[in-house]
XYZ file of C-alpha atoms in Angstrom:
355
model
C -100.045 -60.033 -21.975
C -103.731 -60.086 -21.203
C -104.248 -63.580 -22.585
C -101.077 -64.871 -20.817
C -102.475 -63.554 -17.548
C -105.934 -64.918 -18.203
C -104.658 -68.491 -18.220
C -102.582 -68.166 -15.097
C -105.131 -66.331 -12.888
C -107.524 -68.207 -10.598
C -111.205 -68.010 -11.415
C -112.194 -66.090 -8.287
C -109.826 -63.124 -8.877
C -109.239 -63.429 -12.603
C -111.229 -60.371 -13.387
C -109.277 -58.129 -10.991
C -106.023 -59.562 -12.295
C -106.926 -58.708 -15.897
C -108.408 -55.327 -14.996
C -105.134 -54.418 -13.176
C -103.168 -55.284 -16.310
C -105.511 -53.038 -18.332
C -105.259 -50.261 -15.725
C -101.607 -49.886 -16.630
C -102.939 -47.840 -19.568
C -103.496 -45.131 -17.013
C -99.808 -45.196 -16.063
C -98.984 -45.057 -19.766
C -101.135 -41.959 -20.239
C -99.319 -40.184 -17.433
C -95.921 -41.303 -18.614
C -96.754 -40.118 -22.116
C -97.817 -36.755 -20.788
C -94.646 -36.541 -18.671
C -92.534 -37.230 -21.717
C -94.287 -34.554 -23.742
C -93.797 -32.026 -20.896
C -90.089 -32.771 -20.550
C -89.445 -32.750 -24.301
C -91.336 -29.511 -24.781
C -89.355 -27.931 -21.955
C -85.850 -28.951 -23.290
C -86.375 -29.005 -27.038
C -86.876 -25.537 -28.480
C -87.557 -26.471 -32.134
C -91.190 -27.550 -32.845
C -90.060 -29.766 -35.723
C -87.939 -31.821 -33.365
C -90.422 -32.011 -30.477
C -92.874 -34.451 -32.134
C -89.932 -36.520 -33.450
C -88.449 -36.833 -29.938
C -91.843 -37.789 -28.439
C -92.396 -40.355 -31.110
C -88.982 -41.927 -30.694
C -89.466 -42.097 -26.882
C -92.365 -44.435 -27.532
C -89.967 -47.010 -28.966
C -88.407 -47.549 -25.543
C -91.341 -49.171 -23.723
C -92.237 -51.094 -26.906
C -88.728 -52.600 -27.099
C -88.782 -53.327 -23.378
C -92.157 -55.117 -23.688
C -90.850 -57.126 -26.634
C -87.786 -58.211 -24.673
C -89.712 -59.179 -21.533
C -92.295 -61.193 -23.533
C -89.530 -63.099 -25.271
C -88.376 -64.292 -21.856
C -91.776 -65.817 -20.977
C -92.758 -69.275 -22.081
C -95.975 -70.086 -23.845
C -99.027 -70.578 -21.562
C -99.431 -74.063 -20.097
C -102.942 -74.469 -21.599
C -101.632 -73.667 -25.094
C -98.613 -76.000 -24.755
C -100.672 -78.853 -23.383
C -103.889 -78.563 -25.433
C -102.743 -77.038 -28.699
C -99.038 -78.024 -29.028
C -99.927 -81.385 -27.424
C -96.868 -81.309 -25.125
C -98.117 -81.723 -21.523
C -94.617 -82.542 -20.212
C -93.249 -79.181 -21.462
C -96.362 -77.451 -20.033
C -95.612 -78.952 -16.583
C -91.986 -77.878 -16.886
C -92.916 -74.309 -17.867
C -95.364 -74.012 -15.014
C -92.846 -75.261 -12.557
C -90.391 -72.613 -13.602
C -92.910 -69.762 -13.462
C -94.596 -70.703 -10.208
C -91.436 -71.923 -8.463
C -93.060 -75.217 -7.546
C -92.674 -78.820 -8.671
C -95.503 -79.701 -11.050
C -95.728 -83.230 -12.515
C -97.566 -84.366 -15.578
C -100.604 -86.335 -14.559
C -101.380 -89.732 -15.980
C -104.236 -89.688 -18.451
C -107.344 -91.027 -16.681
C -111.020 -91.047 -17.331
C -112.771 -88.668 -14.944
C -116.524 -88.979 -14.730
C -116.879 -85.450 -13.379
C -115.351 -83.724 -16.456
C -116.472 -84.636 -19.971
C -114.355 -83.595 -22.887
C -115.580 -81.940 -26.011
C -114.346 -82.410 -29.544
C -111.692 -79.796 -30.258
C -110.869 -80.327 -33.910
C -113.141 -77.625 -35.313
C -111.744 -74.287 -36.483
C -112.696 -70.618 -36.403
C -114.678 -70.718 -39.603
C -116.529 -73.956 -38.808
C -120.256 -74.389 -38.154
C -119.383 -75.712 -34.738
C -117.647 -72.493 -33.755
C -120.502 -70.415 -35.196
C -122.974 -72.417 -33.127
C -121.027 -72.462 -29.921
C -119.238 -69.091 -29.983
C -120.498 -67.056 -32.896
C -122.849 -64.941 -30.835
C -120.173 -64.385 -28.153
C -117.722 -63.147 -30.791
C -120.304 -60.934 -32.380
C -121.388 -59.405 -29.024
C -117.857 -58.808 -27.679
C -116.642 -57.318 -30.954
C -119.676 -55.097 -31.398
C -119.463 -53.837 -27.801
C -115.758 -53.064 -28.218
C -116.405 -51.327 -31.539
C -119.168 -49.129 -30.129
C -117.110 -48.322 -26.986
C -114.030 -47.192 -28.941
C -116.212 -45.240 -31.369
C -117.503 -43.205 -28.436
C -114.283 -43.193 -26.312
C -112.016 -41.806 -28.976
C -114.572 -39.405 -30.467
C -114.841 -37.680 -27.056
C -111.835 -35.749 -28.247
C -114.313 -33.517 -30.134
C -115.198 -32.073 -26.729
C -111.693 -31.228 -25.693
C -111.392 -28.147 -27.860
C -114.449 -26.692 -25.980
C -113.485 -27.864 -22.499
C -109.766 -26.989 -22.679
C -110.469 -23.686 -24.314
C -113.038 -22.722 -21.643
C -110.536 -23.656 -18.923
C -107.926 -21.479 -20.568
C -105.481 -24.427 -20.965
C -105.364 -23.953 -24.712
C -106.592 -21.273 -27.086
C -109.257 -21.732 -29.695
C -106.707 -20.331 -32.157
C -103.360 -21.481 -30.758
C -101.295 -20.040 -33.614
C -102.402 -16.527 -32.667
C -101.581 -16.762 -28.931
C -98.791 -19.351 -28.455
C -96.157 -21.181 -30.372
C -96.283 -24.942 -31.159
C -93.977 -25.992 -28.314
C -96.061 -24.139 -25.748
C -99.200 -25.716 -27.191
C -97.697 -29.231 -26.811
C -96.820 -28.436 -23.185
C -100.331 -27.194 -22.355
C -102.052 -30.088 -24.090
C -99.851 -32.590 -22.216
C -100.748 -30.958 -18.885
C -104.439 -30.993 -19.770
C -104.320 -34.680 -20.739
C -102.640 -35.558 -17.523
C -105.234 -33.738 -15.425
C -108.091 -35.330 -17.346
C -106.560 -38.765 -16.765
C -106.031 -38.114 -13.052
C -109.578 -36.820 -12.486
C -111.550 -39.414 -14.520
C -109.720 -42.119 -16.357
C -107.281 -43.538 -13.766
C -109.739 -43.663 -10.845
C -112.143 -45.487 -13.172
C -109.534 -48.139 -13.969
C -108.876 -48.913 -10.312
C -112.507 -48.898 -9.260
C -112.903 -51.525 -11.990
C -110.155 -53.598 -10.405
C -111.959 -53.464 -7.059
C -115.512 -54.167 -8.346
C -115.205 -56.462 -11.414
C -115.261 -59.699 -9.395
C -117.868 -58.348 -6.981
C -120.501 -56.963 -9.369
C -119.522 -58.982 -12.462
C -118.371 -57.970 -15.901
C -121.810 -57.508 -17.489
C -123.145 -55.249 -14.736
C -120.140 -53.012 -14.872
C -120.384 -52.798 -18.683
C -124.100 -52.007 -18.575
C -123.609 -49.365 -15.896
C -120.784 -47.763 -17.795
C -122.681 -47.569 -21.076
C -125.746 -46.293 -19.258
C -123.930 -43.432 -17.504
C -122.071 -42.555 -20.722
C -125.429 -42.405 -22.570
C -126.956 -40.121 -19.925
C -123.831 -37.957 -19.738
C -123.843 -37.366 -23.538
C -127.563 -36.676 -23.549
C -127.164 -34.167 -20.771
C -124.313 -32.441 -22.532
C -126.213 -32.411 -25.845
C -129.558 -31.333 -24.577
C -128.106 -28.393 -22.634
C -125.007 -27.786 -24.645
C -125.147 -23.961 -24.610
C -125.707 -23.973 -20.866
C -122.786 -26.331 -20.182
C -120.350 -24.417 -22.381
C -121.136 -21.341 -20.338
C -120.699 -23.196 -17.029
C -117.241 -24.766 -17.236
C -117.355 -26.605 -13.940
C -120.525 -28.568 -14.893
C -119.134 -29.239 -18.388
C -115.890 -30.623 -16.902
C -117.790 -32.710 -14.309
C -119.959 -34.407 -16.924
C -116.964 -34.889 -19.227
C -114.945 -36.598 -16.501
C -117.966 -38.576 -15.300
C -118.289 -40.101 -18.771
C -114.496 -40.995 -18.765
C -114.705 -42.364 -15.232
C -117.624 -44.749 -16.073
C -116.078 -45.652 -19.450
C -113.006 -46.929 -17.644
C -114.976 -48.438 -14.724
C -117.188 -50.278 -17.187
C -116.824 -51.012 -20.933
C -113.242 -49.850 -21.498
C -112.173 -52.510 -19.041
C -114.757 -55.219 -19.564
C -114.605 -55.231 -23.389
C -110.910 -56.026 -22.876
C -111.605 -58.763 -20.244
C -114.524 -60.737 -21.644
C -113.020 -61.833 -24.998
C -109.996 -63.183 -23.130
C -112.223 -65.557 -21.135
C -114.909 -66.854 -23.442
C -113.138 -68.772 -26.150
C -111.255 -72.079 -26.395
C -107.534 -72.101 -25.671
C -106.430 -72.641 -29.258
C -108.702 -69.857 -30.537
C -108.545 -67.455 -27.591
C -105.875 -65.242 -29.005
C -107.483 -65.099 -32.481
C -110.914 -64.255 -31.138
C -109.516 -61.634 -28.753
C -107.683 -60.209 -31.740
C -110.881 -60.076 -33.803
C -112.670 -58.223 -30.982
C -109.706 -55.818 -30.528
C -109.542 -55.184 -34.273
C -113.260 -54.235 -34.195
C -112.386 -51.831 -31.367
C -109.574 -50.277 -33.386
C -112.020 -49.835 -36.291
C -114.315 -47.960 -33.949
C -111.359 -45.864 -32.771
C -110.481 -44.834 -36.326
C -114.086 -43.994 -37.094
C -114.448 -42.101 -33.818
C -111.210 -40.152 -34.359
C -111.714 -39.173 -37.962
C -115.453 -39.545 -38.551
C -116.414 -36.342 -36.782
C -113.765 -34.045 -38.313
C -115.339 -31.116 -40.179
C -115.273 -31.567 -43.952
C -113.852 -28.967 -46.355
C -116.177 -27.091 -48.517
C -119.660 -25.515 -48.100
C -120.578 -27.858 -45.238
C -117.402 -27.208 -43.305
C -119.100 -27.140 -39.975
C -120.261 -30.784 -40.178
C -123.280 -31.712 -38.067
C -122.114 -29.678 -35.109
C -120.784 -30.666 -31.716
C -124.293 -30.833 -30.195
C -125.587 -33.252 -32.814
C -122.400 -35.256 -32.512
C -123.135 -35.735 -28.846
C -126.586 -37.021 -29.669
C -125.013 -39.499 -32.031
C -122.616 -40.619 -29.361
C -125.457 -41.070 -26.848
C -127.120 -43.396 -29.387
C -123.856 -45.290 -29.872
C -123.604 -45.836 -26.111
C -127.177 -47.047 -25.979
C -126.428 -49.623 -28.738
C -123.368 -50.708 -26.714
C -125.681 -51.289 -23.741
C -127.965 -53.461 -25.875
C -125.089 -55.525 -27.227
C -123.820 -56.056 -23.633
C -127.027 -58.075 -22.932
C -125.644 -60.787 -25.338
C -122.253 -61.023 -23.590
C -122.181 -63.941 -21.131
C -121.228 -63.274 -17.503
C -117.840 -64.834 -16.882
C -117.271 -64.225 -13.189
C -116.415 -67.178 -11.046
C -116.301 -69.807 -13.774
C -113.213 -71.628 -15.110
C -111.990 -70.919 -18.586
C -112.766 -74.466 -19.672
C -116.427 -74.123 -18.721
C -116.759 -70.640 -20.248
C -115.208 -71.853 -23.534
C -117.255 -75.026 -23.491
C -114.107 -77.110 -23.583
C -115.691 -79.192 -20.815
C -119.378 -79.702 -20.074
C -119.176 -79.163 -16.349
C -116.629 -79.215 -13.591
C -116.375 -80.163 -9.950
C -117.073 -77.308 -7.618
C -115.477 -77.117 -4.286
C -118.150 -77.233 -1.553
C -117.492 -76.111 1.975
C -119.409 -78.480 4.284
C -121.941 -76.950 6.713
C -121.256 -77.651 10.290
């Protein structure tokens, strides 16, 4: 839905529109926690709890599939890729509730077309968009590597707060553990993640995508360094530990967790936009897998791994690399998709006359 919304939003508020779509992840986090709390309260058997929670996830997925099947293809795709401008005008008329007519083809001196026959693996794409794809994919990979590996901190934070036990099997049954974890995840989301999403909605078209992403990676780097350098101190002072942990989540969602989602949806030509966004998203998922499983302790003599403190130093370095890659991501605020994707050389800009 992000790419669908990209092509229907106006250039002045496109960032806020896309960020608001992405912010629905916060609602999903809360809904998921609510489902886990309800299921753990009414289902007594642990072996059925996880099955019920998993099956509940099929409901929003099926609903999303149904709703998307009712939407037409975007007008840009229909007109530029499917080469059916009449159908594009009809689809837009239905969506916007207004009468839109296909324009006669004319030569406009203010907008110069660019050859659009080259593909994803062509030299032309590499020259025009290769760096954009590398930068957006790398930033998303590095962000998800850090974002999902922050779960390594939860065993310390949640245990110190008394929400879970360091050895749950000794103090509570599996159903109780699910309930407490769901409550903890909801509170973490409410304190850090969800406010970050909506601050991004408010600021993304004011400060720009790149500034938000740089600020987010910078604060995440400093937060991880602070936690790592004084790890023993923070684990003994729960309030400070929780504050830094939520600060990192807040700025992750204010910055790169939102902007890495937005930028790839804006930078590429209409016929390759979905593919390039998918490449960047796949890079992010690879980072998520590495972040989730890469820090798990290994079995054997070296069962402790490198330790949480050293893992935090690694994550600080990862965030710093994300900040460097952000410097190669073009700013997309206030420009049309055609200019950003280089489908036109330049466009007419509305000028308000000075009286």
